[in-house]
Amino acid sequence: MGAFADTSTRRALEGDTIVSKELVSLIGAAATDKARIAGWTHNFYRYPARFSPQFAAKVIECFSPERGLVVDPYMGGGTSVVEALAANRRVVGNDLNALAVFIAKVKTTALSVEEESSLRAWTEDCVPSFTYARSSEELLAFVDSARTKNLSLPRARFIKKAIACALSSLGELPTKDSRDFARCALLRVAQWALDGREAHTSLREFRKKLASTTLLMLDALRSFTIHTGDRLNWSVLINGDAAQLAACASLQAEKADLVVTSPPYPGVHVLYHRWQVDGRRETPAPYWITGQSDGQGASFYNFGDRKEAAADRYFETSLKTLNAVREVTKDGGFMVQLVAFSQPKAQLSRYLNNMAKAGFREMRTEERVSGGRERIWRDVPSRKWHAALSGRSESAREVVLIHRAD
Ligand SMILES: C[S@@+](CC[C@H](N)C(=O)[O-])C[C@H]1O[C@@H](n2cnc3c(N)ncnc32)[C@H](O)[C@@H]1O
C-alpha cells in the first residue's frame, strides 16, 4: 500500500490544505534524485527535460489511489505514463509533439513472441549488413530531403546513410508495431551518434550499438509487459494541444484523480523537436526516423519564442491550458508539477496566479506553516536549455508545486 493511505498523508487527502513533512521529504528526495534515469522502458529515448521516473512514481503513489486515473497533459517521452501503468493506475497522456506520442506509444506497446523474434532476427541478419557501399540512388526513396536537413554535414553524412539503410530494411519486419519498435531503437542510437556529439561515429560502432540497444530494449519491454500484463491497455495517448483536453472522450467519461506533469517552462527554451549536429546546426531527423510529421517550430512547443523572457504569450497560453486541465480534474483532485524558471522570483508568482485563476489551490507544507522551507527547489544546469537571461549561464531552477483542485 502506498503513502496515499498512510496516516501522514490522509489528513491532506481528506481535504486539509497542509501536506505533511513526511510527504514533502518523500517527494523532495524523489524530485532531487540525481541517479541516472533507468528502469522499465524509460531509456528508449532521452527526451529533453524529462523528469526522473522516481519523481513520477512517488507522486503517483502518494497522490492517487490504485486503479485511479492519472493525467499528464504534457507527457513528453511518457515517463509518467510508464510509471502510472507500472503502479496499477489508468492514465491519459497528451502532447503536442508527435515525436513524444510516438515514443510513449512504443514504450507501452507489448510485442508478440513473433514480433520479438523478428526483431532479434533483424539485429542478427539485417543490421550487420548496413553498408556505405549502397548507392545513394538505391536509398533515395528512404531519404526525405526536408527532414534530413544538415545531415550532409561532414560528421553526420555517414550516419545519415546508415539510417537510410536501416529504414530500407524495415520491410523485413512483420507488423507496424515491430517496425515502430525498430524505428525507436534507431532513434535512440542516432541520437547518441549525432545529437551534440563531437566525435565521429564509425559505421561499425553504429551497427554494434543499434544491435545491442535493440536487444536491451526488447528485454526492458518484456520485463515491463510481464509486470503490467493487461494493464497496458489502460493508457490513452493523445497527440494534441493541452488546451483541448476536455474534448478527449475518456476524460469526458471520467475526470483525473491526479495530474502529474512538467509543462513548458517560462523563459526556458528547450529543443524538444531538433537535434544539434556538427556544432549547433539543428536537424529535424527525429521526425524522419520515426516517420512522424514535424509541422511546428520551436516556439510552438515552448509557449513562446526563445527571445521573450517572461513573455505575456507564455502566461496567456499557460492559462488556457491550465483552465482545460482543471476541467478534466476531479474536484478535490491533485496537480503536482515540476516547473523550471529562468527568473524564479518574477515568474513563479505569475505562474501561481494562473494556477489560482484556473481553480487550483496550492497545498501548504508543515514547514511553511512553522516558518521554514516553503517549496522543494533544485538547480538544473543544462547546455540544452536556453534560459532567457542576460549574462548568466544557461541554467534554471526547478520547483515542485503541489495543488489541489478547488
Ligand atoms: C518539460 S516537457 C515534458 C517532459 C516529460 N515530463 C518527460 O518526462 O519526458 C514539456 C512538453 O510539453 C509539450 N507541449 C508544449 N506545448 C504543449 C501544448 N500546448 N499542449 C500539449 N503539450 C505541449 C512539449 O512538446 C513537451 O514535450
CSV table of C-alpha atoms and ligand atoms in Angstrom, one decimal:
chain,number,residue,atom,x,y,z
A,1,MET,CA,0.0,0.0,0.0
A,2,GLY,CA,1.4,3.4,-0.9
A,3,ALA,CA,1.7,6.6,1.1
A,4,PHE,CA,-1.7,7.5,-0.3
A,5,ALA,CA,-3.4,5.7,2.6
A,6,ASP,CA,-0.8,6.4,5.2
A,7,THR,CA,-1.8,8.4,8.3
A,8,SER,CA,0.8,11.0,7.4
A,9,THR,CA,-0.9,11.9,4.2
A,10,ARG,CA,-4.5,11.1,5.0
A,11,ARG,CA,-5.1,14.5,6.5
A,12,ALA,CA,-4.2,16.2,3.3
A,13,LEU,CA,-6.3,13.8,1.3
A,14,GLU,CA,-9.3,14.4,3.4
A,15,GLY,CA,-9.4,18.0,2.5
A,16,ASP,CA,-6.8,19.6,4.7
A,17,THR,CA,-4.7,22.1,2.8
A,18,ILE,CA,-1.5,21.0,4.5
A,19,VAL,CA,1.0,18.5,3.1
A,20,SER,CA,2.8,16.6,5.9
A,21,LYS,CA,6.5,16.9,6.4
A,22,GLU,CA,6.9,13.2,5.6
A,23,LEU,CA,5.2,13.5,2.3
A,24,VAL,CA,7.3,16.6,1.4
A,25,SER,CA,10.5,14.8,2.2
A,26,LEU,CA,9.5,11.8,0.2
A,27,ILE,CA,8.6,13.9,-2.9
A,28,GLY,CA,11.6,16.1,-2.3
A,29,ALA,CA,14.0,13.1,-2.2
A,30,ALA,CA,12.5,11.8,-5.4
A,31,ALA,CA,12.5,15.1,-7.2
A,32,THR,CA,16.1,15.8,-6.4
A,33,ASP,CA,17.4,12.3,-7.0
A,34,LYS,CA,20.5,12.6,-9.2
A,35,ALA,CA,20.6,8.9,-10.2
A,36,ARG,CA,20.9,8.2,-13.9
A,37,ILE,CA,17.5,7.6,-15.5
A,38,ALA,CA,16.9,3.8,-15.6
A,39,GLY,CA,14.2,1.2,-15.3
A,40,TRP,CA,11.2,-0.1,-17.2
A,41,THR,CA,11.3,1.4,-20.8
A,42,HIS,CA,12.5,4.8,-19.7
A,43,ASN,CA,15.7,4.6,-21.7
A,44,PHE,CA,14.0,4.1,-25.1
A,45,TYR,CA,14.9,7.8,-25.8
A,46,ARG,CA,16.4,10.7,-24.0
A,47,TYR,CA,13.6,13.1,-24.2
A,48,PRO,CA,14.7,16.7,-23.5
A,49,ALA,CA,13.8,18.0,-20.0
A,50,ARG,CA,12.3,14.6,-19.0
A,51,PHE,CA,11.7,14.3,-15.3
A,52,SER,CA,13.0,11.5,-13.2
A,53,PRO,CA,10.9,8.3,-13.0
A,54,GLN,CA,11.4,8.3,-9.3
A,55,PHE,CA,9.6,11.6,-9.1
A,56,ALA,CA,6.7,10.5,-11.2
A,57,ALA,CA,6.5,7.2,-9.3
A,58,LYS,CA,6.5,8.8,-5.9
A,59,VAL,CA,3.9,11.4,-6.8
A,60,ILE,CA,1.6,8.7,-8.4
A,61,GLU,CA,2.0,6.5,-5.3
A,62,CYS,CA,1.3,9.3,-2.9
A,63,PHE,CA,-1.5,11.3,-4.6
A,64,SER,CA,-3.6,8.8,-6.5
A,65,PRO,CA,-5.4,5.6,-5.5
A,66,GLU,CA,-4.8,2.3,-7.1
A,67,ARG,CA,-6.8,2.0,-10.3
A,68,GLY,CA,-7.3,5.8,-10.2
A,69,LEU,CA,-7.0,8.0,-13.2
A,70,VAL,CA,-3.7,9.9,-13.8
A,71,VAL,CA,-3.4,12.5,-16.5
A,72,ASP,CA,-0.2,14.1,-17.9
A,73,PRO,CA,-1.2,16.9,-20.3
A,74,TYR,CA,2.4,17.5,-21.5
A,75,MET,CA,3.8,13.9,-21.2
A,76,GLY,CA,6.9,14.3,-23.4
A,77,GLY,CA,8.5,10.9,-23.7
A,78,GLY,CA,5.9,9.4,-21.4
A,79,THR,CA,7.7,9.0,-18.1
A,80,SER,CA,4.5,9.5,-16.1
A,81,VAL,CA,2.6,7.1,-18.4
A,82,VAL,CA,5.0,4.3,-17.9
A,83,GLU,CA,5.1,4.8,-14.1
A,84,ALA,CA,1.3,5.1,-13.9
A,85,LEU,CA,0.9,1.8,-15.6
A,86,ALA,CA,3.6,0.2,-13.5
A,87,ALA,CA,1.8,1.4,-10.4
A,88,ASN,CA,-1.6,0.0,-11.4
A,89,ARG,CA,-3.2,3.3,-12.4
A,90,ARG,CA,-5.1,4.2,-15.5
A,91,VAL,CA,-3.5,7.0,-17.5
A,92,VAL,CA,-4.2,9.6,-20.2
A,93,GLY,CA,-1.0,11.1,-21.7
A,94,ASN,CA,-1.1,14.1,-24.1
A,95,ASP,CA,1.5,16.0,-26.0
A,96,LEU,CA,1.5,18.5,-28.9
A,97,ASN,CA,4.7,16.9,-30.2
A,98,ALA,CA,4.0,13.8,-32.5
A,99,LEU,CA,7.5,12.6,-31.6
A,100,ALA,CA,6.6,12.5,-27.9
A,101,VAL,CA,3.5,10.4,-28.6
A,102,PHE,CA,5.4,8.0,-30.9
A,103,ILE,CA,8.0,7.4,-28.1
A,104,ALA,CA,5.4,7.0,-25.3
A,105,LYS,CA,3.5,4.5,-27.5
A,106,VAL,CA,6.5,2.3,-28.3
A,107,LYS,CA,7.4,2.3,-24.6
A,108,THR,CA,4.0,1.0,-23.7
A,109,THR,CA,3.1,-1.3,-26.5
A,110,ALA,CA,3.6,-5.1,-25.9
A,111,LEU,CA,5.1,-7.2,-28.7
A,112,SER,CA,4.0,-10.7,-29.6
A,113,VAL,CA,6.5,-13.5,-29.5
A,114,GLU,CA,6.7,-13.5,-33.3
A,115,GLU,CA,7.3,-9.7,-33.3
A,116,GLU,CA,10.0,-10.1,-30.7
A,117,SER,CA,11.8,-12.8,-32.6
A,118,SER,CA,11.6,-11.0,-35.9
A,119,LEU,CA,13.3,-8.0,-34.2
A,120,ARG,CA,16.0,-10.3,-32.8
A,121,ALA,CA,16.5,-11.7,-36.3
A,122,TRP,CA,16.7,-8.2,-37.7
A,123,THR,CA,19.6,-7.4,-35.3
A,124,GLU,CA,21.4,-10.5,-36.5
A,125,ASP,CA,20.7,-10.6,-40.2
A,126,CYS,CA,19.9,-7.0,-41.3
A,127,VAL,CA,21.8,-4.7,-39.0
A,128,PRO,CA,25.3,-6.1,-39.7
A,129,SER,CA,24.7,-5.7,-43.5
A,130,PHE,CA,24.2,-1.9,-43.4
A,131,THR,CA,27.0,-0.6,-45.6
A,132,TYR,CA,28.2,2.7,-47.1
A,133,ALA,CA,28.5,0.7,-50.4
A,134,ARG,CA,24.8,1.0,-51.0
A,135,SER,CA,24.3,3.6,-53.8
A,136,SER,CA,22.6,6.8,-52.9
A,137,GLU,CA,20.1,6.3,-55.7
A,138,GLU,CA,19.1,3.0,-54.2
A,139,LEU,CA,18.4,4.7,-50.9
A,140,LEU,CA,16.8,7.8,-52.3
A,141,ALA,CA,13.3,6.5,-51.5
A,142,PHE,CA,14.2,6.3,-47.9
A,143,VAL,CA,15.7,9.8,-47.6
A,144,ASP,CA,13.4,12.7,-47.0
A,145,SER,CA,15.2,15.8,-48.0
A,146,ALA,CA,13.2,18.2,-45.8
A,147,ARG,CA,13.6,16.1,-42.7
A,148,THR,CA,17.3,15.3,-43.2
A,149,LYS,CA,18.4,19.0,-43.1
A,150,ASN,CA,22.0,19.4,-42.0
A,151,LEU,CA,22.7,15.6,-42.2
A,152,SER,CA,25.0,16.2,-45.2
A,153,LEU,CA,27.5,17.9,-42.9
A,154,PRO,CA,30.8,16.0,-42.5
A,155,ARG,CA,30.2,14.4,-39.1
A,156,ALA,CA,26.6,13.4,-39.9
A,157,ARG,CA,26.8,12.3,-43.6
A,158,PHE,CA,27.8,8.7,-42.9
A,159,ILE,CA,25.3,8.2,-40.1
A,160,LYS,CA,22.6,9.6,-42.5
A,161,LYS,CA,23.5,6.7,-44.9
A,162,ALA,CA,23.4,4.2,-42.1
A,163,ILE,CA,20.0,5.4,-41.0
A,164,ALA,CA,18.7,5.2,-44.6
A,165,CYS,CA,20.0,1.6,-44.8
A,166,ALA,CA,18.1,0.8,-41.6
A,167,LEU,CA,14.9,2.4,-42.8
A,168,SER,CA,15.2,0.5,-46.0
A,169,SER,CA,15.3,-2.8,-44.0
A,170,LEU,CA,12.1,-2.2,-42.1
A,171,GLY,CA,10.2,-4.1,-44.7
A,172,GLU,CA,11.7,-7.3,-43.2
A,173,LEU,CA,9.6,-6.8,-40.0
A,174,PRO,CA,6.1,-8.2,-40.0
A,175,THR,CA,4.0,-5.5,-38.3
A,176,LYS,CA,3.7,-1.8,-37.7
A,177,ASP,CA,4.4,-2.3,-34.0
A,178,SER,CA,7.6,-4.2,-34.7
A,179,ARG,CA,8.7,-1.6,-37.3
A,180,ASP,CA,7.9,1.3,-34.8
A,181,PHE,CA,10.0,-0.5,-32.2
A,182,ALA,CA,12.9,-0.7,-34.7
A,183,ARG,CA,12.4,2.9,-35.6
A,184,CYS,CA,12.6,3.8,-31.8
A,185,ALA,CA,15.8,1.8,-31.4
A,186,LEU,CA,17.2,3.6,-34.4
A,187,LEU,CA,16.1,7.0,-33.0
A,188,ARG,CA,17.9,6.2,-29.7
A,189,VAL,CA,21.1,5.2,-31.4
A,190,ALA,CA,21.0,8.0,-33.9
A,191,GLN,CA,20.5,10.5,-31.1
A,192,TRP,CA,23.6,9.0,-29.4
A,193,ALA,CA,25.6,9.2,-32.6
A,194,LEU,CA,24.6,12.7,-33.7
A,195,ASP,CA,23.0,14.9,-31.1
A,196,GLY,CA,25.6,17.2,-29.6
A,197,ARG,CA,28.3,14.6,-30.3
A,198,GLU,CA,31.8,15.9,-31.2
A,199,ALA,CA,33.4,12.6,-32.0
A,200,HIS,CA,32.9,10.8,-35.3
A,201,THR,CA,30.9,7.6,-35.1
A,202,SER,CA,32.0,4.8,-37.4
A,203,LEU,CA,29.6,2.6,-39.2
A,204,ARG,CA,30.9,-0.4,-37.2
A,205,GLU,CA,30.2,1.3,-33.9
A,206,PHE,CA,26.8,2.4,-35.1
A,207,ARG,CA,25.7,-1.1,-36.2
A,208,LYS,CA,27.1,-2.6,-32.9
A,209,LYS,CA,25.2,-0.1,-30.9
A,210,LEU,CA,22.0,-0.5,-32.8
A,211,ALA,CA,22.0,-4.3,-32.3
A,212,SER,CA,22.8,-4.1,-28.6
A,213,THR,CA,20.3,-1.3,-28.0
A,214,THR,CA,17.5,-3.2,-29.7
A,215,LEU,CA,18.2,-6.3,-27.6
A,216,LEU,CA,18.3,-4.3,-24.4
A,217,MET,CA,15.1,-2.5,-25.3
A,218,LEU,CA,13.4,-5.8,-26.0
A,219,ASP,CA,14.5,-7.1,-22.6
A,220,ALA,CA,13.2,-4.0,-20.9
A,221,LEU,CA,9.9,-4.1,-22.7
A,222,ARG,CA,9.5,-7.8,-21.8
A,223,SER,CA,10.0,-7.1,-18.1
A,224,PHE,CA,7.6,-4.1,-18.3
A,225,THR,CA,4.9,-6.1,-20.0
A,226,ILE,CA,5.3,-9.0,-17.6
A,227,HIS,CA,4.9,-6.6,-14.7
A,228,THR,CA,1.9,-4.7,-16.2
A,229,GLY,CA,0.1,-7.5,-18.0
A,230,ASP,CA,-3.3,-6.4,-19.3
A,231,ARG,CA,-2.9,-3.0,-17.7
A,232,LEU,CA,-1.0,-1.8,-20.8
A,233,ASN,CA,-4.5,-1.3,-22.3
A,234,TRP,CA,-5.2,1.2,-19.5
A,235,SER,CA,-3.4,4.1,-21.3
A,236,VAL,CA,-4.8,6.6,-23.8
A,237,LEU,CA,-2.3,8.6,-25.7
A,238,ILE,CA,-3.3,11.8,-27.4
A,239,ASN,CA,-1.3,14.0,-29.9
A,240,GLY,CA,-3.0,17.3,-29.2
A,241,ASP,CA,-3.0,20.7,-27.6
A,242,ALA,CA,-3.5,20.5,-23.8
A,243,ALA,CA,-6.0,23.4,-24.2
A,244,GLN,CA,-8.3,20.9,-26.0
A,245,LEU,CA,-8.0,18.2,-23.3
A,246,ALA,CA,-11.7,18.4,-22.4
A,247,ALA,CA,-12.6,17.2,-25.8
A,248,CYS,CA,-11.0,13.8,-25.1
A,249,ALA,CA,-13.7,11.2,-24.8
A,250,SER,CA,-12.0,9.3,-22.0
A,251,LEU,CA,-11.8,12.5,-20.0
A,252,GLN,CA,-15.4,13.3,-20.6
A,253,ALA,CA,-16.3,9.9,-19.2
A,254,GLU,CA,-14.2,10.3,-16.1
A,255,LYS,CA,-12.0,13.0,-14.5
A,256,ALA,CA,-8.5,12.8,-13.2
A,257,ASP,CA,-7.6,11.9,-9.6
A,258,LEU,CA,-4.1,13.2,-10.2
A,259,VAL,CA,-2.4,15.4,-12.8
A,260,VAL,CA,1.3,14.9,-12.7
A,261,THR,CA,3.3,16.9,-15.2
A,262,SER,CA,6.1,19.2,-16.3
A,263,PRO,CA,4.8,22.0,-18.6
A,264,PRO,CA,6.8,24.0,-21.0
A,265,TYR,CA,8.9,26.4,-18.8
A,266,PRO,CA,8.7,30.2,-18.6
A,267,GLY,CA,11.8,31.8,-20.0
A,268,VAL,CA,13.5,28.4,-20.6
A,269,HIS,CA,13.7,27.3,-24.2
A,270,VAL,CA,14.1,23.6,-24.8
A,271,LEU,CA,14.8,21.9,-28.1
A,272,TYR,CA,12.1,19.2,-28.0
A,273,HIS,CA,12.0,18.7,-31.7
A,274,ARG,CA,15.5,19.0,-33.0
A,275,TRP,CA,19.0,17.6,-32.6
A,276,GLN,CA,22.1,19.6,-32.9
A,277,VAL,CA,24.7,18.2,-35.3
A,278,ASP,CA,28.2,19.2,-36.2
A,279,GLY,CA,28.3,22.1,-33.8
A,280,ARG,CA,24.9,23.6,-33.2
A,281,ARG,CA,23.2,23.1,-36.5
A,282,GLU,CA,19.7,21.8,-36.0
A,283,THR,CA,18.2,18.9,-37.7
A,284,PRO,CA,14.6,17.5,-37.8
A,285,ALA,CA,16.0,14.0,-38.3
A,286,PRO,CA,13.9,12.5,-35.3
A,287,TYR,CA,10.8,13.0,-37.4
A,288,TRP,CA,12.4,11.4,-40.5
A,289,ILE,CA,13.5,8.4,-38.5
A,290,THR,CA,10.1,7.9,-36.7
A,291,GLY,CA,8.0,8.8,-39.8
A,292,GLN,CA,6.2,11.5,-37.8
A,293,SER,CA,5.1,14.9,-39.1
A,294,ASP,CA,7.1,17.9,-38.0
A,295,GLY,CA,4.7,20.7,-38.7
A,296,GLN,CA,5.7,23.2,-36.0
A,297,GLY,CA,8.5,25.5,-34.9
A,298,ALA,CA,10.3,25.7,-31.6
A,299,SER,CA,8.1,28.4,-30.1
A,300,PHE,CA,5.1,26.2,-30.6
A,301,TYR,CA,6.4,23.6,-28.1
A,302,ASN,CA,7.6,26.2,-25.6
A,303,PHE,CA,4.6,28.5,-25.3
A,304,GLY,CA,6.6,31.3,-26.8
A,305,ASP,CA,9.8,32.4,-28.5
A,306,ARG,CA,13.3,31.9,-27.1
A,307,LYS,CA,13.9,35.7,-27.1
A,308,GLU,CA,11.0,36.5,-24.9
A,309,ALA,CA,12.0,36.4,-21.2
A,310,ALA,CA,8.8,36.5,-19.1
A,311,ALA,CA,6.6,36.8,-22.0
A,312,ASP,CA,2.9,37.6,-21.8
A,313,ARG,CA,2.4,35.0,-24.5
A,314,TYR,CA,3.7,32.3,-22.3
A,315,PHE,CA,1.3,33.1,-19.4
A,316,GLU,CA,-1.7,33.5,-21.7
A,317,THR,CA,-1.1,30.1,-23.3
A,318,SER,CA,-0.3,28.6,-20.0
A,319,LEU,CA,-3.6,29.9,-18.5
A,320,LYS,CA,-5.6,28.5,-21.4
A,321,THR,CA,-4.1,25.0,-20.9
A,322,LEU,CA,-4.5,25.2,-17.1
A,323,ASN,CA,-8.2,26.0,-17.5
A,324,ALA,CA,-8.5,22.9,-19.6
A,325,VAL,CA,-6.6,20.8,-17.2
A,326,ARG,CA,-8.8,22.0,-14.3
A,327,GLU,CA,-11.9,21.0,-16.4
A,328,VAL,CA,-10.6,17.4,-16.6
A,329,THR,CA,-9.6,17.2,-12.9
A,330,LYS,CA,-12.0,15.9,-10.2
A,331,ASP,CA,-13.0,18.4,-7.5
A,332,GLY,CA,-10.5,17.7,-4.8
A,333,GLY,CA,-8.1,16.0,-7.2
A,334,PHE,CA,-4.4,16.9,-7.2
A,335,MET,CA,-2.0,18.5,-9.6
A,336,VAL,CA,1.7,18.0,-8.9
A,337,GLN,CA,4.2,19.7,-11.2
A,338,LEU,CA,7.9,20.1,-11.7
A,339,VAL,CA,8.4,23.6,-13.2
A,340,ALA,CA,11.6,25.3,-14.2
A,341,PHE,CA,12.0,29.1,-14.2
A,342,SER,CA,14.7,31.3,-15.7
A,343,GLN,CA,13.7,34.1,-13.3
A,344,PRO,CA,12.0,32.3,-10.4
A,345,LYS,CA,11.1,35.4,-8.4
A,346,ALA,CA,9.1,37.2,-11.1
A,347,GLN,CA,7.8,34.1,-12.9
A,348,LEU,CA,6.7,31.9,-10.0
A,349,SER,CA,4.2,34.4,-8.7
A,350,ARG,CA,2.7,34.9,-12.2
A,351,TYR,CA,2.6,31.1,-12.6
A,352,LEU,CA,0.9,30.7,-9.2
A,353,ASN,CA,-1.6,33.4,-10.1
A,354,ASN,CA,-2.5,31.4,-13.2
A,355,MET,CA,-3.0,28.3,-11.1
A,356,ALA,CA,-5.3,30.1,-8.8
A,357,LYS,CA,-7.3,31.6,-11.7
A,358,ALA,CA,-7.7,28.2,-13.2
A,359,GLY,CA,-9.1,26.9,-9.9
A,360,PHE,CA,-6.2,25.2,-8.2
A,361,ARG,CA,-5.2,25.9,-4.6
A,362,GLU,CA,-1.6,25.4,-3.5
A,363,MET,CA,-1.1,23.0,-0.7
A,364,ARG,CA,0.9,24.4,2.2
A,365,THR,CA,3.6,22.3,3.8
A,366,GLU,CA,4.0,21.8,7.5
A,367,GLU,CA,7.4,23.5,7.3
A,368,ARG,CA,5.8,26.5,5.7
A,369,VAL,CA,3.3,26.8,8.5
A,370,SER,CA,6.0,26.8,11.0
A,371,GLY,CA,8.0,29.4,9.0
A,372,GLY,CA,10.6,27.0,7.5
A,373,ARG,CA,11.3,25.9,3.9
A,374,GLU,CA,8.4,26.5,1.6
A,375,ARG,CA,8.8,24.5,-1.5
A,376,ILE,CA,11.1,21.9,-2.9
A,377,TRP,CA,13.7,23.6,-5.3
A,378,ARG,CA,16.6,22.3,-7.3
A,379,ASP,CA,19.1,23.7,-9.7
A,380,VAL,CA,19.1,22.3,-13.2
A,381,PRO,CA,22.1,23.3,-15.2
A,382,SER,CA,21.9,22.1,-18.8
A,383,ARG,CA,23.5,23.2,-22.0
A,384,LYS,CA,20.5,22.1,-23.9
A,385,TRP,CA,18.3,24.6,-22.2
A,386,HIS,CA,18.3,28.2,-23.3
A,387,ALA,CA,17.3,30.3,-20.3
A,388,ALA,CA,16.4,33.8,-21.4
A,389,LEU,CA,18.8,35.5,-19.1
A,390,SER,CA,21.5,38.0,-19.9
A,391,GLY,CA,24.9,37.5,-18.5
A,392,ARG,CA,24.1,34.2,-16.7
A,393,SER,CA,25.0,30.7,-17.6
A,394,GLU,CA,22.3,28.5,-19.2
A,395,SER,CA,20.7,27.2,-16.1
A,396,ALA,CA,17.4,27.4,-14.4
A,397,ARG,CA,15.8,26.5,-11.1
A,398,GLU,CA,13.1,23.9,-10.8
A,399,VAL,CA,10.3,23.8,-8.2
A,400,VAL,CA,7.8,21.2,-7.2
A,401,LEU,CA,4.3,22.7,-7.0
A,402,ILE,CA,1.5,20.7,-5.2
A,403,HIS,CA,-2.0,22.0,-5.9
A,404,ARG,CA,-5.5,20.8,-5.2
A,405,ALA,CA,-8.5,21.4,-7.5
A,406,ASP,CA,-10.9,23.6,-5.6
B,1,LIG,C1,9.0,19.5,-20.0
B,1,LIG,S1,8.4,18.6,-21.3
B,1,LIG,C2,7.7,17.2,-20.6
B,1,LIG,C3,8.7,16.1,-20.3
B,1,LIG,C4,8.1,14.9,-19.7
B,1,LIG,N1,7.7,15.1,-18.3
B,1,LIG,C5,9.1,13.7,-19.7
B,1,LIG,O1,9.4,13.1,-18.7
B,1,LIG,O2,9.5,13.3,-20.8
B,1,LIG,C6,7.0,19.6,-21.8
B,1,LIG,C7,6.3,19.0,-23.0
B,1,LIG,O3,5.1,19.9,-23.3
B,1,LIG,C8,4.8,19.7,-24.7
B,1,LIG,N2,3.9,20.8,-25.1
B,1,LIG,C9,4.2,22.1,-25.3
B,1,LIG,N3,3.1,22.8,-25.6
B,1,LIG,C10,2.1,22.0,-25.4
B,1,LIG,C11,0.6,22.1,-25.5
B,1,LIG,N4,0.1,23.3,-25.8
B,1,LIG,N5,-0.1,21.0,-25.3
B,1,LIG,C12,0.4,19.8,-25.0
B,1,LIG,N6,1.8,19.6,-24.9
B,1,LIG,C13,2.6,20.7,-25.1
B,1,LIG,C14,6.2,19.7,-25.4
B,1,LIG,O4,6.1,19.2,-26.6
B,1,LIG,C15,7.0,18.9,-24.4
B,1,LIG,O5,7.0,17.6,-24.8
